PDB file of C-alpha atoms in Angstrom:
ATOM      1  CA  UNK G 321     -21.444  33.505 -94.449  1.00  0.00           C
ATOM      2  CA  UNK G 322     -23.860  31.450 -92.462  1.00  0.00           C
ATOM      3  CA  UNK G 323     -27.766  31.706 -93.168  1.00  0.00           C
ATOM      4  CA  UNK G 324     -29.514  32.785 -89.621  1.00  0.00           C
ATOM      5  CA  UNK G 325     -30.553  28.529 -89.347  1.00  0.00           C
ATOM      6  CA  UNK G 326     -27.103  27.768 -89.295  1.00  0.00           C
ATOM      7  CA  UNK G 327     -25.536  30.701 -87.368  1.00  0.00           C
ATOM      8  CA  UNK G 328     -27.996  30.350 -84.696  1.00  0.00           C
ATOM      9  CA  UNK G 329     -26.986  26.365 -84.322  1.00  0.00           C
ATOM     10  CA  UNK G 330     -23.482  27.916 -83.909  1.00  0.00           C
ATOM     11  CA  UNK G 331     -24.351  30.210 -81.163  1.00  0.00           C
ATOM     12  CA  UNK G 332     -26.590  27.508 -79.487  1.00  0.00           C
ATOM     13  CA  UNK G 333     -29.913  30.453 -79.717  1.00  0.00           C
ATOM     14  CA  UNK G 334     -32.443  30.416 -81.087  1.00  0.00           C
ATOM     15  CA  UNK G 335     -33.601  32.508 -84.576  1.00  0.00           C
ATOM     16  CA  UNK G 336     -36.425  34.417 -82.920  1.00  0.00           C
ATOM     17  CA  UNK G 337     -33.297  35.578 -80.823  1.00  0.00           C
ATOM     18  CA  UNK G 338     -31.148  36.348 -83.183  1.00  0.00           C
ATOM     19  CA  UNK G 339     -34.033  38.662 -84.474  1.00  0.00           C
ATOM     20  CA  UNK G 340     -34.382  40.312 -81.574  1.00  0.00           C
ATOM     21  CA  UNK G 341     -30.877  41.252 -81.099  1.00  0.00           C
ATOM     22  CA  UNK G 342     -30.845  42.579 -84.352  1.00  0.00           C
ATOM     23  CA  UNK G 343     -34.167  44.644 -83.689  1.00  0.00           C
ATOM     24  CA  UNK G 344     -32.008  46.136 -80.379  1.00  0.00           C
ATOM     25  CA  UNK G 345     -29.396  46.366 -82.370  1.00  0.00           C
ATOM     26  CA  UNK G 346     -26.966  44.297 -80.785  1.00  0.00           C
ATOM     27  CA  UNK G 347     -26.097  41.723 -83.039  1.00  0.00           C
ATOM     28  CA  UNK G 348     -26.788  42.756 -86.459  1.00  0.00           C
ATOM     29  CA  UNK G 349     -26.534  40.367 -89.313  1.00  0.00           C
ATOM     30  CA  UNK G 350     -23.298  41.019 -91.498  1.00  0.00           C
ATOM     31  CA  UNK G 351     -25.511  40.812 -95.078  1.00  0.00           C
ATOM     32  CA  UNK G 352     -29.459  41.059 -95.515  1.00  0.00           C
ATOM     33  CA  UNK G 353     -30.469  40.009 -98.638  1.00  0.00           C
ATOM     34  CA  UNK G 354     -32.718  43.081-100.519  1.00  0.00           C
ATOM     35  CA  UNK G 355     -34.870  40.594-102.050  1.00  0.00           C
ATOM     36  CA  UNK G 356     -35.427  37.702 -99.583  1.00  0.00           C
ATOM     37  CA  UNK G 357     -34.797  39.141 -96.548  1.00  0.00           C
ATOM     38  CA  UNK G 358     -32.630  36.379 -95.350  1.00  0.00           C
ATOM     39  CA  UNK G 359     -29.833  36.854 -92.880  1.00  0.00           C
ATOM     40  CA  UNK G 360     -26.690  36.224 -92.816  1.00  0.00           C
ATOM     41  CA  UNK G 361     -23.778  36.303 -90.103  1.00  0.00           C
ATOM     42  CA  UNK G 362     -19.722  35.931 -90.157  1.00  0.00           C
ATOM     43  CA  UNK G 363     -18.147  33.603 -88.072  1.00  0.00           C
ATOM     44  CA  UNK G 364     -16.310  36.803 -86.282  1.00  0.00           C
ATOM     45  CA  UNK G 365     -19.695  37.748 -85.130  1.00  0.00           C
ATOM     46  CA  UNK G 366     -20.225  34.211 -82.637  1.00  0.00           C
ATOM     47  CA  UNK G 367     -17.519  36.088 -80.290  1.00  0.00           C
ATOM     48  CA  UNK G 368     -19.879  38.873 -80.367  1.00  0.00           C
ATOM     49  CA  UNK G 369     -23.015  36.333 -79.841  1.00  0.00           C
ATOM     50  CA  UNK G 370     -21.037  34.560 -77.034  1.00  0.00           C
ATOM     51  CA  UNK G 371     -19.874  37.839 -75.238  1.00  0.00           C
ATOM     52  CA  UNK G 372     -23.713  38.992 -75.184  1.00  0.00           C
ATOM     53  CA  UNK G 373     -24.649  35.349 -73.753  1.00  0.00           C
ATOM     54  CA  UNK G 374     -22.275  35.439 -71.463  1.00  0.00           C
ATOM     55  CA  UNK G 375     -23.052  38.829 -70.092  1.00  0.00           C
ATOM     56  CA  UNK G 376     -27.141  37.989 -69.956  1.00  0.00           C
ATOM     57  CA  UNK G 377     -26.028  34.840 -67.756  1.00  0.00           C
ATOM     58  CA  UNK G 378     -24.361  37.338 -65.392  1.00  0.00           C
ATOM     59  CA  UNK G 379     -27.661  38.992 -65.188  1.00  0.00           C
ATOM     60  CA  UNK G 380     -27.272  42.117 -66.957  1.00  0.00           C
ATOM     61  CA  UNK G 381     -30.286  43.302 -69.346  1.00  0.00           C
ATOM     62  CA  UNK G 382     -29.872  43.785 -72.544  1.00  0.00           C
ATOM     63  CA  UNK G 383     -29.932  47.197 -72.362  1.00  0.00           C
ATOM     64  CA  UNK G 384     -27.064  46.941 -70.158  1.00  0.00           C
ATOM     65  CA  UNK G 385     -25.127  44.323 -72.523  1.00  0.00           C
ATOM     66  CA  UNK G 386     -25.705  46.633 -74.978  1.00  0.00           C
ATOM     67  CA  UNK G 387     -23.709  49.822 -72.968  1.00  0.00           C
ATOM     68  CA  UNK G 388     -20.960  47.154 -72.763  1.00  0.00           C
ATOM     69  CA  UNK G 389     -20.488  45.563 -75.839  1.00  0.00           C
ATOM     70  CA  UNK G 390     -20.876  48.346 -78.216  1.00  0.00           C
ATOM     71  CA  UNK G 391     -18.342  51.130 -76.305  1.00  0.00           C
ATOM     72  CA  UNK G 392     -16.236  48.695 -74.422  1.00  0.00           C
ATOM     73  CA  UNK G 393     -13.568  52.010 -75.045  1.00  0.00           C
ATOM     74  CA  UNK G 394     -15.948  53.940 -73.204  1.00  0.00           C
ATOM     75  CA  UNK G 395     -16.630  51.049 -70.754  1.00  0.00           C
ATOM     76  CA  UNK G 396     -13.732  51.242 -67.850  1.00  0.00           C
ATOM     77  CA  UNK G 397     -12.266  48.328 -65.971  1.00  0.00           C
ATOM     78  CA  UNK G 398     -13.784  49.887 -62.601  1.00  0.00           C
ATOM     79  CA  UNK G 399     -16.854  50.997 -63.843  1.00  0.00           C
ATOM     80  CA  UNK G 400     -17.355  47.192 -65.570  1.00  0.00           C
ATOM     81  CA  UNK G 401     -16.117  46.154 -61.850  1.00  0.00           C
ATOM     82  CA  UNK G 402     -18.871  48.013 -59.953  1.00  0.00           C
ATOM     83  CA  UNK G 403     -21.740  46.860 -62.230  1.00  0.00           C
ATOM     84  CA  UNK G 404     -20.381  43.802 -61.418  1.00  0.00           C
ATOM     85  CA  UNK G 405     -20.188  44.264 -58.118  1.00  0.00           C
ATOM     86  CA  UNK G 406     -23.923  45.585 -58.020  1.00  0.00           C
ATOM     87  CA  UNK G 407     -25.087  42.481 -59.767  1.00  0.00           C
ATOM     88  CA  UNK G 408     -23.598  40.412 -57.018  1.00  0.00           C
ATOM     89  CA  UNK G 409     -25.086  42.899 -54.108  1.00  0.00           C
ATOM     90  CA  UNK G 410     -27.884  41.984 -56.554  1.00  0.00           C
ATOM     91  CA  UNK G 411     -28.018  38.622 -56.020  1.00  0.00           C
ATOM     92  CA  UNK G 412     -27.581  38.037 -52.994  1.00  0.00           C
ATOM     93  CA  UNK G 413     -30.565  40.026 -52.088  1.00  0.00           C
ATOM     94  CA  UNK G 414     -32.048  37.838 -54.154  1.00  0.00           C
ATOM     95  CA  UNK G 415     -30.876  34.947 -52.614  1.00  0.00           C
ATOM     96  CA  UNK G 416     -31.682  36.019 -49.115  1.00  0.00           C
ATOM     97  CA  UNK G 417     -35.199  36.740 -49.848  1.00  0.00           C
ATOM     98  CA  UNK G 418     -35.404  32.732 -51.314  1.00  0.00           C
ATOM     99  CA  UNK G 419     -33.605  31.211 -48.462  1.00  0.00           C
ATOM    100  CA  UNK G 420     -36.888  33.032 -46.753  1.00  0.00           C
ATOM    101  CA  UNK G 421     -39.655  31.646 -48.878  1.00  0.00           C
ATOM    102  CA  UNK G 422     -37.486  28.204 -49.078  1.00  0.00           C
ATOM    103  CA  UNK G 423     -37.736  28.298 -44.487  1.00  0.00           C
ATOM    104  CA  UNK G 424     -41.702  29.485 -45.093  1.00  0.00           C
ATOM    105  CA  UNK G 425     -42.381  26.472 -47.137  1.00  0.00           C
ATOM    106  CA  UNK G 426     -40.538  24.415 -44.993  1.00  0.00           C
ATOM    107  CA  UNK G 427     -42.479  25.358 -41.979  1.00  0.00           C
ATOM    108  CA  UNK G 428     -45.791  24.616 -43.596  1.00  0.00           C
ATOM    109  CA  UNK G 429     -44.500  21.823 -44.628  1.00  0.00           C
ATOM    110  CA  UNK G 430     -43.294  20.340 -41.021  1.00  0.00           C
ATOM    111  CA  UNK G 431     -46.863  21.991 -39.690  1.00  0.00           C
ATOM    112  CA  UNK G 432     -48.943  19.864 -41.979  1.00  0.00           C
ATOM    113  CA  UNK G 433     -46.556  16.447 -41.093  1.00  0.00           C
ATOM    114  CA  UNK G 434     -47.177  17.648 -37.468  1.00  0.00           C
ATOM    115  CA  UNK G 435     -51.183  18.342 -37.510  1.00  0.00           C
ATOM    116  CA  UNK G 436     -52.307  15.647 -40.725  1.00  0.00           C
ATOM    117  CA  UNK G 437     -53.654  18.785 -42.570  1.00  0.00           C
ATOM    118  CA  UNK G 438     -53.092  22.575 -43.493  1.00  0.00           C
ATOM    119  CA  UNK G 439     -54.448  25.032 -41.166  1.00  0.00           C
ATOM    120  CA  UNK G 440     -58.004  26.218 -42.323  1.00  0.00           C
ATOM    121  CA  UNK G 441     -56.311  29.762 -42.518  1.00  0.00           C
ATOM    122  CA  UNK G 442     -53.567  31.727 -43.385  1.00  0.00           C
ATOM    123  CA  UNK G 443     -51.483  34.234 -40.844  1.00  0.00           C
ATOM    124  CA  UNK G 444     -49.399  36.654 -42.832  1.00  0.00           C
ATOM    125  CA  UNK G 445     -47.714  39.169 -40.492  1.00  0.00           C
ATOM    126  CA  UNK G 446     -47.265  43.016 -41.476  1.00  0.00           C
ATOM    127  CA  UNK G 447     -46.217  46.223 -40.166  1.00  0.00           C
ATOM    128  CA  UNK G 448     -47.872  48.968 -39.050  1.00  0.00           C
ATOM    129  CA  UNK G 449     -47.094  52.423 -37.683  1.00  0.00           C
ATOM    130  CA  UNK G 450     -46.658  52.312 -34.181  1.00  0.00           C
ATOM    131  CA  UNK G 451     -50.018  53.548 -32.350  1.00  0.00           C
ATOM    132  CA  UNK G 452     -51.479  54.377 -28.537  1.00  0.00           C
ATOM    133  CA  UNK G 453     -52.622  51.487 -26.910  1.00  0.00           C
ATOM    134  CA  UNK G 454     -54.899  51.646 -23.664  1.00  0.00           C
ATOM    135  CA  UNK G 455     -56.265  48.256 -21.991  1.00  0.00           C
ATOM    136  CA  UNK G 456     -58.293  47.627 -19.029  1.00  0.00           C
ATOM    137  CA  UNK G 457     -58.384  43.702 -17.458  1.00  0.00           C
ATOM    138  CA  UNK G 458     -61.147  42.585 -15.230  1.00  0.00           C
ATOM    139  CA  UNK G 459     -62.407  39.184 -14.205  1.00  0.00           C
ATOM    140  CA  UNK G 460     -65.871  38.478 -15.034  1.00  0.00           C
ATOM    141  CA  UNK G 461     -67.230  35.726 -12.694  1.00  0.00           C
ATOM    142  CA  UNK G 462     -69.395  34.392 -15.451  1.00  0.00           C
ATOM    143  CA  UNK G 463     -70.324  34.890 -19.014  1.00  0.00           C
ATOM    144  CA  UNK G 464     -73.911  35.723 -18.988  1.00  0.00           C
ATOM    145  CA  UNK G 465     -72.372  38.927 -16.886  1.00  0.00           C
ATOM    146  CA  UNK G 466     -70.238  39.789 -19.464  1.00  0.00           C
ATOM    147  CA  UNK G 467     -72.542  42.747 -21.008  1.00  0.00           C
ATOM    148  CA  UNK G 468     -72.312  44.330 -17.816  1.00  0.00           C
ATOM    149  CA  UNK G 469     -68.952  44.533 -17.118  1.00  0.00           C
ATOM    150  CA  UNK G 470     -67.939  45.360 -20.584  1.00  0.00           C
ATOM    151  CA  UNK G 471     -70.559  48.658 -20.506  1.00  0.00           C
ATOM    152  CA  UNK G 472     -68.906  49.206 -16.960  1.00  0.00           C
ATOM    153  CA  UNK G 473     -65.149  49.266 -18.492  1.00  0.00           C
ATOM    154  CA  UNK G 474     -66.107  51.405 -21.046  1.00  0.00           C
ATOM    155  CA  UNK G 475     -68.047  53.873 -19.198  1.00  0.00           C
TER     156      UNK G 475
END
């Protein structure tokens, strides 16, 4: 038996960890003590540690770790395959939408090499429902006169 200090060295976590998988229910401790409260895990239960790790790394929550680990009967190879393949559709949705932000910084960046300083303001496009557009052009030979055509054009 290994006190929650030493068990958690084992598993490479930490002990506020270790408490919370016990609090989920995911990893709990082979022996509490009545009196002291302490802890204590089996060595059989770091495969369990290192299957939750593992699974967390992939990107499932814990809730999800949890559906896995503790019915793996119930848990099929296909249906393990498509949350699998979900977390990698996932990802790379993830990944696209960085590879975005990582070309908007590097445009600011190559704008501020280009002009010495950032622009004074920021242009963030968006979209908008589509809506009827009318537009009138004139010339107006100068720009005292401008009053007068504009009343003109809207009249």
């Amino acid at each position: 038996m290994f006190k929650i200090g030493d068990f958690s060295k084992l598993g490479q976590v930490s002990t506020r960890m270790l408490r919370h998988y016990d609090k989920l229910g995911l990893l709990v401790p082979s022996h509490t003590d009545q009196w002291t409260s302490y802890r204590y895990y089996t060595i059989d239960q770091l495969s369990r540690l290192n299957r939750i790790i593992a699974l967390k790394e992939l990107g499932f929550t814990l809730e999800q770790v949890a559906d896995i680990i503790d019915d793996e009967s119930a848990v099929s190879i296909e249906r393990l395959q498509g949350m699998l393949a979900l977390r990698q559709a996932e990802i790379q949705t993830e990944l696209r939408h960085k590879q975005e932000q990582l070309a908007n910084v590097q445009a600011r960046l190559s704008q501020i090499e280009q002009e010495g300083q950032p622009l004074p303001y920021e242009v963030v496009v968006k979209s908008v429902q589509a809506q009827p557009v009318a537009s009138l052009r004139q010339i107006v030979p100068h720009a005292n006169e401008m009053g007068y055509y504009r009343a003109a054009m809207y009249g």
